[in-house]
Amino acid sequence: MSVQYKAGAKLVSTVCDGQILVLRVPAVPVDLRIGGAPVVLASAVGDKTAIDPALSGGIQTGKRYTDEAETMEFLCTKGGAGTISVDGTALGIKAAKALPSSD
Amino acid sequence: MNLFTLLEMAADAMGDRVAISHGEHDLTYAELLVAARRAAARVRAAGATRLAYLAVNGPAAPVALFGAALAGVPYVPVNYRLTDTEIAALLARIPGALLVSDTVAGAGAVAGITPAELLAAGAELAGDAPDDERGIAVELFTSGTTGAPKAAILRHDNLMSYILGSVDFMGAEADDASIVTVPPYHVAGISAVLSSVYAGRRMVQLPAFDPADWLALAARHRVSNGFLVPTMLQRIVEHLGDTRPDLPALRALAYGGGRMPPAIVERAMALLPQVDFTNAYGLTETSSTIALLDPDDHRAACAASDPALRARLGSVGRALPTVEIAIRDEAGVPLPAGAAGLVFVRGDQVAGEYHGLGSLLDGDGWFATRDRGWLDDAGYLFLDGRADDVIVRGGENISPGEIEAVLAEHPDVRDVAVVAVPDEQWGEGVGAAVVLCAGSAVSAEALQALVRARLRSSRVPQLVRFVDALPYNETGKLLRRVVREQLGG
């Protein structure tokens, strides 16, 4: 199920505790899932289904997830057992250079 | 996006960790979240369209920042050091605000509440923070050193971009603590709150800076981190003299917000050899830091014999990975490495926007900082004062920075400011206000000879005046306008 998302949208998993915040998405609909099941808006109530074992690597609070070409980016605001996937491909953690605290 | 997300994540993942220490009181992230929900409920109950804060730093400042975000109204910290007349003029520009203050009651279209009342038990605003596209998180009045204060606009997207791009969530150790002594109305006071909360680093608040108090509080709380404006670091170094402080937990100090003499940094590094020093360059309009001189850069510069590498101790470092910096000439043409011009910056954290003036970004998203500077071939940025401070002597542009740097190297010179002075022949000439070290004596002629030996003759100050101190505002910004007046400009 492909949906056009917008930056700032809060999405929740229907198979685990995972929650994500959309930071950047392409201007086309994508099939966005956590743990193999489509995500739903934080305000919606989804049908609880089973996690796909192939997409159960989990996500961690505070990590940013992106595709290989970095056309999209999601912030995990609550960790969960499911992996984020877009159009069938699992997303990876965005590597960020560690910076010294400047504040 | 909404800044409130940062606090929700912190409260969810580390609710029992202490977020704020103030005096004898501690507030955990879970408690900070509840306090922010109460503050948001008070904003809604008052029907306020802004939440203003006019007080010294305290727990109510972070509470107001996040409470305003949840309520969907801008947070407006106001400088409590301004005169009553100046404060009244600023409050007249924010009608409909709820004002948090223990010194100024509400007036006119502004309702009042004290910090204690803001923090008191009460109803909480439940639910999610609004996600208004381009919602305004903070309005900051600029210091107005050159004119009436402008109200800079920082949107949730700008500040979120800065935090997510530069801070690791829960990146701090559980016993880390950062001593916060920049006032809440300075952009560094805003970024200190956001960075500390997202990193999970306890904030130890010191409302009024004093070197002895800073050292005592840092020792008592086993502080690991801190941020200082240059005058604060200078005062700590002078307070210490030759005595190394006993601060075993202190690991990292960042400084920024104004020109920092390299000699002070070297002195601080010698007194605190275990501490990582970071120079942070940023502006209100860029959501704080855009370039960093990191601890490795500091050590490499101090150890270098190559003058070009050594000079980097006087640079503000390289652009953050999420930010681009470019140098352009007066006509807007990009300049190569080594050429001095105007500093431009681009990135999602760059707001570049003011009330009444709109966005000052150009069509490609670049913001003119009005700072002058140049990049070396490795991308290190060297600043050379404000564009407005350039001395135009007979059509020749003279930057005060290079003359100040030469004079500051004289062992008897403690501080120096170079400004334009009126000159009948050239229109403007070079004037220097010099503060000597205690007990030192040096002639104006000797200082003029020093400049003549190092720079072109047009750079030699025609007027050298010895003064007891230079005028700085409380966050370390040199008030050049005042120096110009003192020197007859």
XYZ file of C-alpha atoms in Angstrom:
592
model
C 0.000 0.000 0.000
C 1.801 3.110 -1.175
C 1.100 6.425 0.509
C 2.419 9.943 -0.061
C 3.870 11.036 3.285
C 5.005 14.469 4.355
C 7.865 15.624 6.568
C 6.806 15.946 10.185
C 4.309 13.072 10.067
C 4.376 10.793 13.119
C 3.865 7.144 12.245
C 3.496 4.056 14.432
C 4.050 0.373 13.840
C 1.154 -2.053 14.073
C 3.384 -4.998 15.007
C 5.756 -3.571 17.623
C 6.329 -0.500 19.857
C 8.166 1.322 17.084
C 7.354 4.942 16.233
C 8.993 7.147 13.637
C 8.985 10.777 12.564
C 9.252 11.566 8.845
C 12.203 13.907 8.291
C 12.419 13.743 4.500
C 10.527 11.788 1.823
C 10.462 11.835 -1.973
C 7.425 13.462 -3.618
C 6.013 10.087 -4.648
C 3.954 7.513 -2.754
C 5.995 4.803 -1.014
C 5.117 1.528 0.690
C 6.435 2.225 4.197
C 6.400 -0.611 6.703
C 7.793 -1.520 10.117
C 8.242 -5.220 10.820
C 6.604 -6.000 7.494
C 3.273 -4.304 8.217
C 2.235 -0.882 6.899
C 2.664 1.966 9.410
C -0.292 4.049 10.507
C -0.606 7.650 11.619
C -0.045 8.085 15.347
C -3.647 9.182 15.737
C -5.039 6.096 13.937
C -5.611 2.652 15.386
C -4.207 -0.115 13.209
C -5.018 -3.794 13.120
C -2.383 -5.639 15.085
C -0.765 -8.256 12.899
C 2.296 -10.444 13.312
C 5.833 -9.214 12.766
C 7.575 -10.541 9.643
C 10.593 -12.512 10.947
C 12.589 -11.288 7.960
C 12.020 -7.698 9.113
C 12.559 -8.073 12.842
C 16.003 -6.506 13.280
C 14.426 -3.667 15.231
C 14.825 0.088 15.382
C 16.389 2.231 18.090
C 15.203 5.498 19.589
C 17.185 8.460 18.309
C 18.615 6.734 15.232
C 17.863 8.073 11.789
C 17.028 5.591 9.041
C 17.604 6.162 5.367
C 17.728 4.358 2.020
C 20.965 3.792 0.172
C 20.517 6.846 -2.058
C 19.454 8.960 0.959
C 16.263 10.112 -0.774
C 14.334 9.727 2.471
C 14.987 9.881 6.176
C 13.049 8.871 9.282
C 13.792 9.516 12.963
C 12.950 6.680 15.332
C 11.159 8.362 18.246
C 10.399 5.085 20.018
C 12.298 1.852 19.543
C 10.638 -1.389 18.479
C 11.301 -4.925 17.275
C 10.397 -4.354 13.627
C 12.684 -3.120 10.839
C 11.650 -0.162 8.668
C 11.227 -0.999 4.981
C 10.277 1.030 1.937
C 8.932 -0.667 -1.195
C 10.270 -3.959 0.126
C 13.810 -2.808 0.938
C 15.004 -2.512 4.549
C 16.402 0.879 5.580
C 19.721 1.297 7.373
C 20.944 3.594 10.126
C 22.213 6.880 8.760
C 25.892 7.167 9.591
C 26.617 10.498 11.248
C 30.024 11.927 12.059
C 30.377 12.246 15.814
C 30.674 15.926 16.694
C 31.971 17.394 19.940
C 29.345 19.170 22.021
C 29.305 22.842 21.092
C 26.539 23.951 23.465
C 8.102 18.878 13.167
C 7.984 20.162 16.729
C 10.728 20.555 19.358
C 8.476 18.941 21.934
C 9.359 15.581 20.310
C 12.904 15.933 21.722
C 11.606 16.129 25.292
C 9.083 13.322 24.761
C 11.875 11.048 23.522
C 14.105 11.951 26.488
C 11.295 11.437 29.021
C 10.390 8.131 27.417
C 13.906 6.718 27.201
C 15.487 8.156 30.369
C 12.676 9.598 32.479
C 14.478 9.094 35.801
C 17.659 10.861 34.722
C 18.131 14.354 36.169
C 17.571 16.973 33.476
C 18.159 20.169 35.474
C 20.026 21.015 38.676
C 19.357 24.467 40.055
C 20.480 25.325 43.579
C 19.442 22.377 45.705
C 16.672 21.313 43.334
C 16.740 18.617 40.694
C 14.200 17.998 37.929
C 14.141 14.709 35.991
C 13.188 14.404 32.313
C 9.858 12.881 33.358
C 9.238 15.849 35.674
C 10.340 18.317 32.986
C 7.790 16.768 30.622
C 4.981 17.157 33.178
C 6.057 20.746 33.928
C 6.041 21.572 30.202
C 2.532 20.098 29.837
C 1.369 22.295 32.745
C 2.996 25.361 31.181
C 1.261 24.588 27.882
C -2.072 24.294 29.692
C -1.478 27.744 31.250
C -0.729 29.220 27.812
C -3.968 27.761 26.473
C -5.974 28.881 29.527
C -4.695 32.434 29.057
C -5.478 32.310 25.340
C -1.893 33.523 24.814
C -0.316 33.684 21.364
C 3.261 33.742 22.680
C 5.067 32.654 25.850
C 7.648 35.288 26.831
C 10.331 34.798 29.483
C 11.945 37.715 31.302
C 14.038 36.319 34.146
C 17.457 34.903 34.916
C 18.112 31.295 33.959
C 16.203 28.782 36.046
C 14.111 25.632 35.591
C 11.218 27.766 34.318
C 13.194 28.685 31.171
C 13.420 25.153 29.681
C 9.875 24.499 30.916
C 8.661 27.596 29.055
C 10.585 26.662 25.885
C 9.016 23.193 25.693
C 5.651 24.323 27.052
C 5.370 26.918 24.303
C 6.234 24.254 21.718
C 3.478 21.952 22.989
C 0.980 24.816 23.070
C 1.968 25.722 19.508
C 3.060 29.293 20.284
C 6.498 30.948 19.942
C 8.800 31.142 22.966
C 10.186 34.666 23.362
C 13.009 35.091 25.894
C 13.668 38.766 26.673
C 16.909 40.306 27.929
C 16.424 41.125 31.626
C 19.411 43.501 31.599
C 17.665 46.034 29.390
C 16.272 49.241 30.873
C 12.589 49.447 31.831
C 11.964 51.618 28.774
C 13.667 49.140 26.422
C 11.768 46.217 27.956
C 8.462 48.055 27.608
C 9.243 48.724 23.943
C 9.927 45.027 23.293
C 6.802 43.885 25.165
C 4.733 46.258 23.016
C 5.944 44.220 20.031
C 4.535 40.934 21.395
C 0.866 41.628 22.171
C -1.088 38.606 23.322
C 1.911 37.089 25.098
C 1.877 35.434 28.492
C 4.943 36.887 30.271
C 6.927 34.789 32.762
C 8.725 37.227 35.066
C 9.243 37.914 38.756
C 10.207 41.541 38.206
C 7.869 42.835 35.525
C 4.128 42.377 35.817
C 2.044 42.026 32.732
C 1.151 45.275 31.037
C -1.281 46.261 28.336
C -1.892 43.304 26.039
C 0.587 41.125 27.932
C -0.551 39.011 30.890
C 1.917 38.161 33.666
C 2.873 35.040 35.622
C 5.884 34.362 37.866
C 8.362 31.516 37.254
C 7.105 29.849 40.451
C 3.512 30.077 39.214
C 4.540 28.603 35.870
C 6.114 25.625 37.691
C 3.289 25.125 40.201
C 1.110 22.023 40.134
C -1.877 22.251 37.832
C -3.682 20.828 34.845
C -1.573 19.341 32.053
C -2.140 19.773 28.340
C -2.371 16.184 27.103
C -1.762 14.870 23.621
C 0.651 15.543 20.791
C 2.300 18.837 19.974
C 0.922 20.508 16.840
C 2.815 19.905 13.631
C 2.181 23.174 11.832
C 4.124 23.454 8.645
C 6.789 26.120 9.222
C 5.635 26.619 12.839
C 7.661 29.197 14.797
C 9.514 27.798 17.825
C 11.439 30.825 19.057
C 11.535 34.561 18.500
C 14.785 36.119 19.663
C 15.426 39.829 19.812
C 18.932 40.493 18.511
C 21.214 42.458 20.804
C 20.790 45.622 18.763
C 24.425 46.716 19.071
C 24.010 48.662 15.810
C 20.344 49.712 15.945
C 16.908 48.782 17.250
C 16.682 45.060 18.108
C 15.322 42.875 15.296
C 13.094 39.905 16.119
C 14.780 36.855 14.591
C 12.474 33.931 13.810
C 13.607 30.352 14.399
C 11.191 27.712 13.169
C 10.806 24.211 14.628
C 12.281 22.810 11.398
C 15.426 24.961 11.747
C 16.153 24.006 15.358
C 15.235 20.337 14.844
C 17.592 20.177 11.882
C 20.420 21.578 14.023
C 19.816 19.180 16.915
C 19.249 16.024 14.849
C 22.273 16.825 12.696
C 24.710 17.569 15.500
C 23.643 15.771 18.695
C 23.525 12.020 19.393
C 20.343 11.012 21.204
C 21.336 9.844 24.726
C 24.937 10.368 23.675
C 25.893 11.596 27.163
C 27.007 9.297 29.955
C 24.506 8.972 32.808
C 26.670 11.089 35.156
C 27.606 13.789 32.625
C 26.636 17.340 33.486
C 26.912 20.607 31.609
C 27.227 23.953 33.378
C 24.974 26.502 31.668
C 25.788 30.126 32.303
C 24.712 31.789 29.057
C 21.478 33.686 29.593
C 18.169 32.305 28.289
C 17.726 35.149 25.776
C 20.934 34.231 23.897
C 20.704 31.642 21.096
C 23.366 29.615 22.937
C 20.949 29.486 25.879
C 18.306 27.930 23.620
C 20.664 25.438 21.995
C 22.100 24.481 25.409
C 18.634 23.353 26.517
C 17.838 21.447 23.321
C 21.250 19.759 23.020
C 21.405 18.799 26.683
C 17.909 17.296 26.689
C 18.482 15.311 23.496
C 21.925 14.096 24.633
C 20.618 13.296 28.117
C 23.174 15.583 29.747
C 22.146 17.163 33.045
C 22.098 20.967 32.971
C 23.605 22.709 36.003
C 22.281 26.249 35.872
C 24.429 29.189 36.983
C 22.205 32.267 36.558
C 24.866 34.955 37.051
C 28.397 34.341 35.822
C 31.305 34.864 38.161
C 34.594 32.977 37.691
C 34.856 31.804 41.317
C 31.196 30.716 41.387
C 31.608 28.918 38.070
C 34.652 26.980 39.336
C 32.948 26.128 42.648
C 29.729 24.950 41.002
C 31.626 22.922 38.392
C 33.547 21.173 41.176
C 30.504 20.593 43.383
C 28.441 19.034 40.578
C 31.366 17.153 38.996
C 30.578 18.969 35.756
C 31.866 17.298 32.585
C 30.942 19.921 29.963
C 30.439 23.614 29.580
C 29.991 26.471 27.152
C 31.470 29.919 27.679
C 31.515 33.170 25.769
C 35.082 34.500 25.343
C 34.968 37.055 28.171
C 33.875 34.318 30.582
C 36.787 32.053 29.641
C 39.164 34.999 29.882
C 37.899 35.848 33.370
C 38.265 32.215 34.497
C 41.829 32.091 33.166
C 42.716 35.375 34.887
C 41.057 34.236 38.118
C 43.138 31.052 38.099
C 46.473 32.757 37.473
C 49.010 29.918 37.543
C 46.868 27.563 39.615
C 45.400 24.540 37.906
C 41.825 24.043 39.085
C 40.797 20.749 40.673
C 38.093 19.696 38.213
C 38.736 15.991 37.578
C 35.347 15.391 35.939
C 35.656 18.253 33.433
C 36.225 16.800 29.958
C 35.038 19.337 27.424
C 34.645 23.092 27.142
C 33.153 24.851 24.143
C 33.445 28.566 23.570
C 32.001 30.999 21.068
C 29.851 34.043 20.621
C 32.638 36.493 19.915
C 36.277 36.991 19.088
C 38.547 34.800 21.204
C 42.230 35.753 21.464
C 44.332 32.617 20.738
C 46.584 33.462 23.698
C 43.660 32.959 26.087
C 42.830 29.592 24.527
C 46.441 28.446 24.833
C 46.503 29.571 28.446
C 43.238 27.711 29.156
C 44.571 24.577 27.473
C 47.693 24.711 29.661
C 45.645 25.153 32.837
C 43.184 22.379 31.890
C 45.300 19.840 29.999
C 42.715 17.053 30.299
C 39.942 19.153 28.735
C 38.841 19.011 25.087
C 38.336 22.538 23.730
C 35.898 23.302 20.923
C 35.381 26.653 19.257
C 31.814 27.035 18.026
C 30.846 29.708 15.508
C 27.237 30.524 14.868
C 24.640 33.254 14.799
C 21.163 33.715 16.171
C 19.865 33.522 12.597
C 21.549 30.137 11.997
C 20.048 28.292 15.011
C 23.426 28.460 16.761
C 26.576 26.580 15.673
C 27.496 26.325 11.974
C 31.261 25.707 12.242
C 33.502 23.966 14.753
C 37.195 23.975 15.589
C 37.319 20.611 17.324
C 39.642 19.348 20.092
C 41.997 17.600 17.652
C 42.292 20.842 15.680
C 43.204 22.673 18.892
C 45.937 20.198 19.811
C 47.314 20.033 16.268
C 47.510 23.827 16.040
C 49.243 24.139 19.415
C 51.796 21.495 18.516
C 52.467 22.774 14.978
C 55.560 24.653 13.927
C 54.149 25.473 10.458
C 52.707 28.998 10.865
C 49.701 28.173 8.646
C 48.734 25.234 10.893
C 49.469 27.176 14.058
C 47.239 30.019 12.872
C 44.266 27.659 12.932
C 43.973 28.222 16.682
C 42.577 31.585 15.616
C 40.078 30.069 13.178
C 36.518 29.015 13.952
C 37.037 25.658 12.268
C 35.124 23.909 9.539
C 31.442 23.870 8.584
C 29.189 21.262 10.196
C 28.538 18.325 7.819
C 24.977 19.624 7.342
C 26.022 23.199 6.540
C 27.778 24.872 3.593
C 29.927 27.974 3.985
C 31.070 30.162 1.084
C 32.944 33.440 0.741
C 31.724 36.029 -1.748
C 32.844 39.506 -2.720
C 30.689 42.636 -2.409
C 29.108 41.889 -5.788
C 28.161 38.365 -4.719
C 30.822 36.579 -6.776
C 32.218 33.450 -5.060
C 35.851 33.807 -3.972
C 38.520 31.086 -3.884
C 40.308 29.810 -0.779
C 42.538 32.425 0.783
C 40.547 35.414 -0.448
C 38.757 37.506 2.174
C 35.156 38.532 1.625
C 31.687 38.126 3.071
C 30.676 34.890 4.804
C 27.579 33.159 3.393
C 25.938 30.066 4.878
C 23.331 27.561 3.723
C 21.591 24.626 5.410
C 18.265 23.510 6.890
C 19.133 25.049 10.264
C 19.678 28.479 8.705
C 16.596 30.585 9.394
C 17.728 34.026 8.202
C 14.367 35.555 8.902
C 13.054 38.521 10.902
C 9.647 39.840 11.799
C 8.705 42.627 9.445
C 11.582 41.884 7.059
C 10.712 38.352 5.984
C 13.310 35.866 4.769
C 16.708 37.270 3.877
C 17.845 34.040 2.186
C 18.679 34.419 -1.491
C 17.023 32.311 -4.195
C 19.449 29.436 -3.589
C 18.975 29.462 0.178
C 22.176 31.320 1.090
C 22.213 33.700 4.060
C 24.595 36.644 4.288
C 25.962 36.597 7.827
C 27.456 40.117 7.461
C 30.619 38.630 8.961
C 33.814 39.027 6.956
C 36.238 36.157 6.611
C 38.151 33.717 4.460
C 38.600 29.955 4.148
C 41.976 28.262 4.010
C 42.549 25.467 1.510
C 41.373 22.837 4.010
C 38.090 24.680 4.652
C 38.982 26.310 7.966
C 37.105 29.570 8.391
C 38.910 32.650 9.671
C 36.723 35.554 10.736
C 37.693 39.136 10.189
C 35.028 41.182 11.952
C 31.650 42.437 10.808
C 31.175 43.926 7.358
C 29.776 47.040 9.051
C 32.999 47.509 11.041
C 35.300 47.893 8.045
C 37.251 51.151 8.063
C 37.175 52.913 4.712
C 40.317 55.043 4.538
C 40.542 56.988 1.315
C 38.697 54.261 -0.588
C 40.802 51.476 0.901
C 38.918 48.876 2.979
C 40.731 48.141 6.202
C 39.617 45.339 8.459
C 40.029 46.078 12.175
C 40.681 42.384 12.854
C 44.148 42.176 11.355
C 45.332 45.268 13.227
C 43.811 44.024 16.490
C 45.556 40.671 16.035
C 48.957 42.358 15.709
C 48.427 44.659 18.699
C 47.079 41.801 20.837
C 50.380 39.952 20.384
C 52.225 42.657 22.335
C 52.931 41.183 25.778
C 51.739 44.319 27.586
C 48.397 44.507 25.740
C 45.496 42.828 27.522
C 42.708 43.828 25.136
C 42.322 46.025 22.080
C 39.646 47.347 19.741
C 40.325 49.066 16.415
C 37.610 51.300 14.971
C 37.143 54.063 12.434
C 37.892 57.597 13.604
C 37.058 60.747 11.622
C 39.864 61.993 9.384
C 39.676 65.189 7.352
C 42.023 63.980 4.629
C 40.975 60.316 4.276
C 37.363 60.383 5.451
C 38.068 57.673 7.996
C 41.224 56.751 9.802
C 42.367 53.991 12.119
C 41.889 54.396 15.879
C 42.844 51.928 18.585
C 41.514 51.640 22.136
C 44.068 49.668 24.131
C 43.806 48.045 27.555
C 47.211 47.343 29.085
C 48.011 44.518 31.490
C 48.139 45.592 35.128
C 51.388 47.380 35.917
C 52.460 47.611 32.268
C 53.539 50.743 30.491
C 54.048 51.046 26.758
C 53.947 54.078 24.498
C 51.550 54.733 21.646
C 54.621 55.139 19.418
C 55.837 51.634 20.276
C 52.463 50.136 19.342
C 52.331 52.144 16.114
C 55.835 50.899 15.264
C 54.710 47.327 15.864
C 51.872 47.677 13.349
C 54.103 49.477 10.845
C 56.628 46.626 11.022
C 54.010 43.972 10.377
C 51.368 45.555 8.128
C 51.078 48.280 5.533
C 51.514 51.879 6.693
C 47.817 52.601 6.047
C 47.053 50.178 8.919
C 49.003 52.137 11.531
C 46.581 53.628 14.080
C 46.747 57.402 13.913
C 45.065 57.513 17.304
C 45.993 55.209 20.175
C 44.077 55.739 23.372
C 44.755 53.784 26.556
C 41.566 52.832 28.417
C 40.791 50.851 31.576
C 38.419 48.430 29.865
C 36.576 47.919 26.599
C 32.778 48.018 26.534
C 31.282 44.541 26.148
C 27.698 43.492 26.573
C 27.071 40.715 29.104
C 27.419 37.958 26.505
C 30.819 39.121 25.418
C 29.942 41.119 22.336
C 32.232 44.120 21.875
C 30.185 47.308 21.562
C 32.175 48.912 18.731
C 29.689 51.734 18.439
C 30.592 52.780 21.994
C 34.329 52.524 21.251
C 33.833 54.724 18.180
C 32.059 57.318 20.312
C 34.824 57.188 22.920
C 37.433 57.784 20.246
C 35.507 60.706 18.805
C 33.882 58.897 15.858
